[in-house]
XYZ file of N, CA, C and O in Angstrom:
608
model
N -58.592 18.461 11.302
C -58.602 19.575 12.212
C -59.760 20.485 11.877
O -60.313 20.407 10.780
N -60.214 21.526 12.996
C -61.026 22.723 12.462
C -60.771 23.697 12.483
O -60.937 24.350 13.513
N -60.402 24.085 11.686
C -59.612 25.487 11.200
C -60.250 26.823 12.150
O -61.419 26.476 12.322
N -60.141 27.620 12.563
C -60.863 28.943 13.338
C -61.456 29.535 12.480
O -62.566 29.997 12.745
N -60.868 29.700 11.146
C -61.377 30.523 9.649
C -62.648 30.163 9.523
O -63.523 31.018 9.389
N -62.966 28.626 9.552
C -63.762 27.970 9.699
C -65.268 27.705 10.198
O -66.273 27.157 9.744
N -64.730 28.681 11.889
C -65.749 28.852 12.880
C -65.489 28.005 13.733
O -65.800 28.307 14.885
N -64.804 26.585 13.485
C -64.288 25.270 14.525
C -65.391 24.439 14.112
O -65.606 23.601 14.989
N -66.314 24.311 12.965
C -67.284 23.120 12.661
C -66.873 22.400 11.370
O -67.033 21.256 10.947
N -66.294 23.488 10.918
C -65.894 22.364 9.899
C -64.506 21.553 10.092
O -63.659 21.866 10.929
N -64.410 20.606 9.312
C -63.584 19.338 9.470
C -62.543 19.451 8.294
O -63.023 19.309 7.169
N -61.121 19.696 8.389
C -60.260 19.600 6.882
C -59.091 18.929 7.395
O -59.064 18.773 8.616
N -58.090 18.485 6.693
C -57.482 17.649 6.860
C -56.372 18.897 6.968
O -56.477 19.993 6.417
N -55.230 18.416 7.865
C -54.378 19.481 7.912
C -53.442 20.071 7.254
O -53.015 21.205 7.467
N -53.052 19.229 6.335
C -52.693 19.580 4.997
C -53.564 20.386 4.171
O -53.174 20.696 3.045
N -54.779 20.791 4.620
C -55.713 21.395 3.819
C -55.291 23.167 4.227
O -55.584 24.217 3.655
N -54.633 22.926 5.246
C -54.329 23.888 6.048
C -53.447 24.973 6.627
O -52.944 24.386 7.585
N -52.839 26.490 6.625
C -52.259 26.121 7.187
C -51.617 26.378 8.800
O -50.822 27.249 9.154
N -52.024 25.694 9.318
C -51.864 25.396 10.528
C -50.331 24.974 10.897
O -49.606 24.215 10.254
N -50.021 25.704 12.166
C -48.642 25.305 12.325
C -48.092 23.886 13.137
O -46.966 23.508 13.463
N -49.191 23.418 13.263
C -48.777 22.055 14.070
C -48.837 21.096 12.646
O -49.735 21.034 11.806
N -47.982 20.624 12.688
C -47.656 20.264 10.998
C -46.909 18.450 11.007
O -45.756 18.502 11.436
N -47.114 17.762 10.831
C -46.054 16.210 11.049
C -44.725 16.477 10.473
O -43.784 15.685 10.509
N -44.713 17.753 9.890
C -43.094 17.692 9.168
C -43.128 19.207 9.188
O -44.059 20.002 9.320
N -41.434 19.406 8.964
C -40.941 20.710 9.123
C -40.227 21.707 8.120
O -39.394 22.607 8.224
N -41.168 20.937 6.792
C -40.914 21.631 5.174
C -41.223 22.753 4.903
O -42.206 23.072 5.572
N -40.781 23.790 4.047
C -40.424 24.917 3.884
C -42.056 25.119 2.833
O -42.847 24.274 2.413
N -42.017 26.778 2.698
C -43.200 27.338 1.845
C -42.638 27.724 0.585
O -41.465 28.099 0.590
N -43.417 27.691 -0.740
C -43.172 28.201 -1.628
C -44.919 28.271 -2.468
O -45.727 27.368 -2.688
N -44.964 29.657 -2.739
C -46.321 30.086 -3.127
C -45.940 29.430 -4.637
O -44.786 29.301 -5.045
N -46.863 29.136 -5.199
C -46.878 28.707 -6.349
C -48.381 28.359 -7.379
O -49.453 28.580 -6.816
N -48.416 27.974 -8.445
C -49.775 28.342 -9.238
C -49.742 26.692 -9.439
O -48.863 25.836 -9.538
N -51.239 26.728 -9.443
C -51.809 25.474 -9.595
C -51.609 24.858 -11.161
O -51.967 25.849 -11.798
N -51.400 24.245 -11.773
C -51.628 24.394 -13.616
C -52.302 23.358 -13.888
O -52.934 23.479 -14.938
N -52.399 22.591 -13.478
C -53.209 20.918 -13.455
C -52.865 20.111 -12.705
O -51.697 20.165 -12.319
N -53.660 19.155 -12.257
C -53.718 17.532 -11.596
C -53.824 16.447 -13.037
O -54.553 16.454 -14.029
N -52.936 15.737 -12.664
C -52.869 14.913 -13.677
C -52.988 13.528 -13.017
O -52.102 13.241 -12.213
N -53.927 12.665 -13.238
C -54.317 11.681 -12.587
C -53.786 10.348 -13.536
O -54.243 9.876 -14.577
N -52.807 10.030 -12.833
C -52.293 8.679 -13.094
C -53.127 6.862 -12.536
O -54.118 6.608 -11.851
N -52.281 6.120 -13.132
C -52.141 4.585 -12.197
C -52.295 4.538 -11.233
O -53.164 4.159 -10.448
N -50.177 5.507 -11.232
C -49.784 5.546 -9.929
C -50.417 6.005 -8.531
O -50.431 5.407 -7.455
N -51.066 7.570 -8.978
C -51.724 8.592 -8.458
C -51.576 9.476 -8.815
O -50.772 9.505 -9.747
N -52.187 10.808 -8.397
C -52.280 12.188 -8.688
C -50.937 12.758 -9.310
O -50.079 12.752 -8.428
N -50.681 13.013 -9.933
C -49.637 14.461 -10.485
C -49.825 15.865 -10.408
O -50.427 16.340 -11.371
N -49.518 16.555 -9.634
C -49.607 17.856 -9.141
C -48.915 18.886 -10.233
O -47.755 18.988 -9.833
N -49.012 19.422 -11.015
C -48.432 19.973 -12.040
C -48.177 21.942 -11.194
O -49.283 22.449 -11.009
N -47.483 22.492 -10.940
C -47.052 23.891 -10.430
C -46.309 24.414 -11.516
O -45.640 23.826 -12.366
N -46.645 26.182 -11.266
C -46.038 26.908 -12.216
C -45.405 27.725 -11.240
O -45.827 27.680 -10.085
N -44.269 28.609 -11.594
C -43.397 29.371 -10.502
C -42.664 28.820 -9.062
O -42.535 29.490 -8.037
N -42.136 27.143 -9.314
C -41.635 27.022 -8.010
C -40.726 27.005 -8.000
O -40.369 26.723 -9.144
N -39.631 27.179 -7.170
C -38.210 27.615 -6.925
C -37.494 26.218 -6.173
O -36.744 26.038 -5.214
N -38.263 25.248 -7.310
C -37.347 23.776 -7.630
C -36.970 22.927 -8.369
O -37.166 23.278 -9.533
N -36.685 22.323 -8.319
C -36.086 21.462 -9.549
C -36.995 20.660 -10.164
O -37.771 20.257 -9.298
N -37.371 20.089 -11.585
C -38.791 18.978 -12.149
C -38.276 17.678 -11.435
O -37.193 17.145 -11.190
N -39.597 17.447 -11.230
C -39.157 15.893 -10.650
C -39.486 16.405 -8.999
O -40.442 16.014 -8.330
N -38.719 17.111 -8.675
C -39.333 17.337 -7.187
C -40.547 16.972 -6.645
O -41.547 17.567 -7.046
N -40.684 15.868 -5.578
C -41.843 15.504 -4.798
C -42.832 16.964 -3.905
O -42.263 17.833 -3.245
N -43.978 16.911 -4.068
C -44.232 18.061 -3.536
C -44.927 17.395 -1.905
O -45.661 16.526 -2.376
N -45.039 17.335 -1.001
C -45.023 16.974 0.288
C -46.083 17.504 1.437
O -46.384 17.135 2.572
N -46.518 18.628 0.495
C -47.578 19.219 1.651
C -48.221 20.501 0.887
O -47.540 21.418 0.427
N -49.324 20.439 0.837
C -50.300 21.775 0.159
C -50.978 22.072 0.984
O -51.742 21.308 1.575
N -50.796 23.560 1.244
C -51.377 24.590 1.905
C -52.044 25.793 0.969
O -51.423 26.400 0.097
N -53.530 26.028 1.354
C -54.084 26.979 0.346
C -53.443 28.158 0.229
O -52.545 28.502 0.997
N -53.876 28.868 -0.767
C -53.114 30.067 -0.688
C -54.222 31.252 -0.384
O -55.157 31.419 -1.166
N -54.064 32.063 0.794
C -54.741 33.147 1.438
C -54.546 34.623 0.900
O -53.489 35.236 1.044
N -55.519 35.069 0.348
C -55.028 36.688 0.072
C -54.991 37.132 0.936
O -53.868 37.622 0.822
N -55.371 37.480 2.013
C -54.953 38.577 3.149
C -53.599 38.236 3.451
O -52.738 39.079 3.703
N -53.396 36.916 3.426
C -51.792 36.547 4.516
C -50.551 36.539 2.764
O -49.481 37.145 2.717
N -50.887 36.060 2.091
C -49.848 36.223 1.095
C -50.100 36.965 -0.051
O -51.305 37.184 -0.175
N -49.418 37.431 -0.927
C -48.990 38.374 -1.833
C -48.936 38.146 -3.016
O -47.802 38.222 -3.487
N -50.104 37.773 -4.014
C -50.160 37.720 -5.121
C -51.680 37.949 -5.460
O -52.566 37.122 -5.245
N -51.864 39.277 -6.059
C -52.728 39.727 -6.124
C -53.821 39.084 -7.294
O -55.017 39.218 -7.552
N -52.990 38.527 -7.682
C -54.170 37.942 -9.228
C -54.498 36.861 -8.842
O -55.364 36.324 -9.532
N -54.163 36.344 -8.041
C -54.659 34.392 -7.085
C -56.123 34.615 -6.294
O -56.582 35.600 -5.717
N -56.554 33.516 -6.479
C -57.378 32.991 -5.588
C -57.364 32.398 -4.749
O -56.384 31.654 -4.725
N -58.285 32.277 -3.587
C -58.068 31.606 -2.452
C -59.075 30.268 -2.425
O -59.010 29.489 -1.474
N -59.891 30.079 -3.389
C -60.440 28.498 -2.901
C -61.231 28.784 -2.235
O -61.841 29.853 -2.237
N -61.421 27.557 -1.289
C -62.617 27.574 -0.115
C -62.379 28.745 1.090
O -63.118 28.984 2.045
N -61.304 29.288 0.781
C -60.879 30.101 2.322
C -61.698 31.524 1.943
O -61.843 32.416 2.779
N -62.253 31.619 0.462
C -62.601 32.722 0.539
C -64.289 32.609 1.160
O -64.822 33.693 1.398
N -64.979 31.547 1.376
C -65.930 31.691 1.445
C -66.510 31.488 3.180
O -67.561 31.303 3.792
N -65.357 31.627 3.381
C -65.226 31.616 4.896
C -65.113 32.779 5.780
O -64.108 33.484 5.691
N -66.257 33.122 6.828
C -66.157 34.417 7.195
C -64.928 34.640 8.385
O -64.562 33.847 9.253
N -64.478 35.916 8.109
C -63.245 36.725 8.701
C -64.010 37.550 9.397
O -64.920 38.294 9.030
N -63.236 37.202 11.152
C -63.831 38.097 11.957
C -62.209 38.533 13.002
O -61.372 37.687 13.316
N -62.166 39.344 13.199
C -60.986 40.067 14.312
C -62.194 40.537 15.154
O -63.387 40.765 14.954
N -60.967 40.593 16.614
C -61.696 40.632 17.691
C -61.022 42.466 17.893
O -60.164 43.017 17.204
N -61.590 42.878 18.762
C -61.187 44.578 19.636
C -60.358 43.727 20.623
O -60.610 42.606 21.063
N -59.160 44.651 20.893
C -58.289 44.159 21.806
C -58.135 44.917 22.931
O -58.454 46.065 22.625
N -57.784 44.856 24.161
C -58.338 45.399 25.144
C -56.868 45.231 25.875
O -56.785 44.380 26.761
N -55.625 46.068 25.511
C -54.599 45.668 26.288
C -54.151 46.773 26.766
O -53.610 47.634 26.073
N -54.409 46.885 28.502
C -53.551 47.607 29.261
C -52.634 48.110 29.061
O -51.679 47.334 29.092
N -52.246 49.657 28.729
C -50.832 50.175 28.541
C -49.507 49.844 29.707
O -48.365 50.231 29.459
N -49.879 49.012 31.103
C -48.805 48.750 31.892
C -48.265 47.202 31.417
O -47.135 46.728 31.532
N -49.545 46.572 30.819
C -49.025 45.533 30.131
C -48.225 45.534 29.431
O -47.126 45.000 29.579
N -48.734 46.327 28.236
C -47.852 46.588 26.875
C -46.201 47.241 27.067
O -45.192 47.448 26.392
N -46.751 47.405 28.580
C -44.968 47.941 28.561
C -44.155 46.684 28.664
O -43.053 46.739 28.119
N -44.486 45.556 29.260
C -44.100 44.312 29.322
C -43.457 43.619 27.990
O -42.575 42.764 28.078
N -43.901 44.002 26.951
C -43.640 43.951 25.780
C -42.665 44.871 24.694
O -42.956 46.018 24.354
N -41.359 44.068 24.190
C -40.302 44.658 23.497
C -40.863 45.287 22.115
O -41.335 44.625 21.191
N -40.711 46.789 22.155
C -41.287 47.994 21.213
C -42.065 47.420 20.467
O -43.286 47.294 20.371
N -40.308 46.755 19.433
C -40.615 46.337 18.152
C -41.619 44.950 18.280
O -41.631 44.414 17.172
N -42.101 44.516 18.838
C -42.690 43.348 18.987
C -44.379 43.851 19.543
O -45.204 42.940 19.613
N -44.654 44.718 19.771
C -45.933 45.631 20.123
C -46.811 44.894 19.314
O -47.431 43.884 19.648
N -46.825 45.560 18.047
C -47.368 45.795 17.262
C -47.816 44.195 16.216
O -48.937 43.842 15.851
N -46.884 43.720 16.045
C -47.180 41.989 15.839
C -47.983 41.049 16.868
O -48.941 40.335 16.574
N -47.404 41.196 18.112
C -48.243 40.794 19.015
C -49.710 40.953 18.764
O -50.359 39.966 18.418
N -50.359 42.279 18.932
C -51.648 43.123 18.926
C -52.485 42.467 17.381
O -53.646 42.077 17.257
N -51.488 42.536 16.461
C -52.078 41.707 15.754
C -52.683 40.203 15.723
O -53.721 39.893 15.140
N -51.816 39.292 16.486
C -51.932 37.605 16.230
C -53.212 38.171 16.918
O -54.280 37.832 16.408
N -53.249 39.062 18.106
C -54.246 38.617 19.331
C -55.564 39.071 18.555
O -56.552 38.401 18.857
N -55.780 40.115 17.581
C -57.091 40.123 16.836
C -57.641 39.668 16.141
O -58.736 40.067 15.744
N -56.808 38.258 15.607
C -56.795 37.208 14.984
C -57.398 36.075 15.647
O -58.010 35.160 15.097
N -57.184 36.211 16.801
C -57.873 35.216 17.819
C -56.787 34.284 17.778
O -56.244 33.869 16.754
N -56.518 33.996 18.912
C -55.371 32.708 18.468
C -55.823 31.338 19.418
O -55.156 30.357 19.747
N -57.452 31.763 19.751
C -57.859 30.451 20.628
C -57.825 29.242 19.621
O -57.599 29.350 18.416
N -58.109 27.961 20.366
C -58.437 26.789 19.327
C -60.029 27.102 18.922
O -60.718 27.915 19.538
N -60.491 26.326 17.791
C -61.714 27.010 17.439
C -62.548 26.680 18.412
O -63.517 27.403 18.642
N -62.295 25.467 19.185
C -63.223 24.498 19.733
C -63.355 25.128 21.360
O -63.888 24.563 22.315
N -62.692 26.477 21.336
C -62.881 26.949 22.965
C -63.490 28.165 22.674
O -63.285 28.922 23.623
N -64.089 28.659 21.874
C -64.697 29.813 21.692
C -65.865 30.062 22.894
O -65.948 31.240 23.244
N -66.580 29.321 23.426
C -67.656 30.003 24.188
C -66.811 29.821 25.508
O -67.507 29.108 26.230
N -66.217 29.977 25.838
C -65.425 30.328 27.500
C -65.410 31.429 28.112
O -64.527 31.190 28.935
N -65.822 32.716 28.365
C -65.857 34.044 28.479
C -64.520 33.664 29.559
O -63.351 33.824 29.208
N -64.946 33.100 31.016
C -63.862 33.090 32.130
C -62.611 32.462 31.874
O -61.759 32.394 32.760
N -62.400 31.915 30.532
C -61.591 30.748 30.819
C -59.696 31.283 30.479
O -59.390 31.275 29.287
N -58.891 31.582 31.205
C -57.589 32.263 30.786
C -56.836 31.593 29.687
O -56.198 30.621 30.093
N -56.727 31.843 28.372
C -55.701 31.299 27.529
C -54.520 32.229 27.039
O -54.478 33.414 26.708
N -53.564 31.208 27.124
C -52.163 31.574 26.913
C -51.838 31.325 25.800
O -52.223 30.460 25.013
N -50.752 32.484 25.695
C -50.234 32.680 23.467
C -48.826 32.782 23.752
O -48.483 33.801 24.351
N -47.682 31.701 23.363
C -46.514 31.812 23.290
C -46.156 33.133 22.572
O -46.802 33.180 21.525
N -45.515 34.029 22.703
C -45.022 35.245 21.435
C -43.850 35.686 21.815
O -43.787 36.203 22.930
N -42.943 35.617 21.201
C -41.537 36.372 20.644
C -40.520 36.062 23.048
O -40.150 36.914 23.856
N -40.530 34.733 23.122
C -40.367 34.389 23.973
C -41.003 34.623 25.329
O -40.666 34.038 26.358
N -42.164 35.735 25.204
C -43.380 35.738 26.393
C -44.374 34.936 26.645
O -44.709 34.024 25.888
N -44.797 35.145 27.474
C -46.247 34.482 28.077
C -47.110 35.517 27.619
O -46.536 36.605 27.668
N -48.658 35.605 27.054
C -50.117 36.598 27.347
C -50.783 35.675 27.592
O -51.064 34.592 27.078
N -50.971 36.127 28.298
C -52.251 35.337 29.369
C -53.654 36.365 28.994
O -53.781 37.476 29.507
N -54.378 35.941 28.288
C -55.780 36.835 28.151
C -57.212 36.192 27.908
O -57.042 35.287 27.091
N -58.291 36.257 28.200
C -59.433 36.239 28.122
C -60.632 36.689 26.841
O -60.400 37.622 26.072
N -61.751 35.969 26.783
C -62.050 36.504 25.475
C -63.878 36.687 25.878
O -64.646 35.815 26.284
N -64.097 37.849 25.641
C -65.401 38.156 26.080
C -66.524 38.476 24.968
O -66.495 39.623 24.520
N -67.236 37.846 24.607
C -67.340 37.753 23.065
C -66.961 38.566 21.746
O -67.178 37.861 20.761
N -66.392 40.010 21.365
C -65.965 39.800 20.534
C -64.596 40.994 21.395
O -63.757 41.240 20.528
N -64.420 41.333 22.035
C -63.280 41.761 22.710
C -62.139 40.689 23.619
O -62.414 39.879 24.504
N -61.299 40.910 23.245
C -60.228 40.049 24.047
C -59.062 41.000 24.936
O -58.393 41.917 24.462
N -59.040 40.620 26.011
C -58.305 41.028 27.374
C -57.786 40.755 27.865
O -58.053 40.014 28.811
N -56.062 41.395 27.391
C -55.242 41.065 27.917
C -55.186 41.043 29.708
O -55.831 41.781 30.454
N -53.913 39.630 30.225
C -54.417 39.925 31.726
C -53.259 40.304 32.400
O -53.110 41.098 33.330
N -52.009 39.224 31.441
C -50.979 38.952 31.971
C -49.635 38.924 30.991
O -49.620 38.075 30.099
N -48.692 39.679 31.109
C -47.798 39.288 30.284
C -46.332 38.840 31.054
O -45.919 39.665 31.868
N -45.645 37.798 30.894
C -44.622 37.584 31.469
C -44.102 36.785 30.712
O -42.994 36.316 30.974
């Protein structure tokens, strides 16, 4: 896949990732790297702080992001060297009434996040839609402002 973090040129595997379109529907647990231990068999993933049992198969690695998770002494890997851009959001207050209070404010966020695929970025006209908290937004993205059009 190409991550948006990314820019949409680079290429990572989705497990590299994390992205919510996922082949399986396994749970998160932040945890510390301590070594790879390279077997016969294959790799041994060695973790410190996980909230499972030894022996546990680990099934899917997702980097760990400082802006999105909470451990201040971690690093992020390759994600740090990746530029972070939010967009200005441009949403109609008759819109926003369309939208439940408590849900305002989360919304407004995903949308400065950009939630296009990376690979549709130059579309100025083109309308894309963002599932959220059981609505439709229907909005537009004009290079670095995005506009809301439609909420239902």
């Amino acid at each position: 896949m190409r991550p948006p973090r990314l820019g949409g040129a680079e290429r990572v595997g989705v497990f590299a990732t994390r992205s919510p379109f996922r082949p399986n529907p396994i749970g998160l647990t932040c945890v510390k790297l301590d070594h790879v231990e390279l077997t016969d068999a294959g790799p041994i993933i060695h973790v410190l702080g996980a909230d499972l049992r030894d022996g546990t198969p680990v099934y899917d690695i997702k980097p760990y992001i400082p802006f999105a998770d909470c451990r201040p002494d971690a690093c992020g890997g390759w994600i740090e060297d990746a530029p972070w851009h939010e967009l200005d959001v441009d949403f109609p207050e008759q819109l926003q009434a369309e939208v439940p209070a408590g849900k305002l404010a989360g919304l407004t966020e995903v949308l400065r996040q950009d939630p296009r695929r990376a690979g549709s970025k130059h579309e100025p006209t083109r309308v894309y839609h963002l599932a959220y908290a059981g609505l439709d937004v229907a909005f537009t993205v004009d290079g670095d402002v995005l506009h809301v059009v439609c909420v239902s």
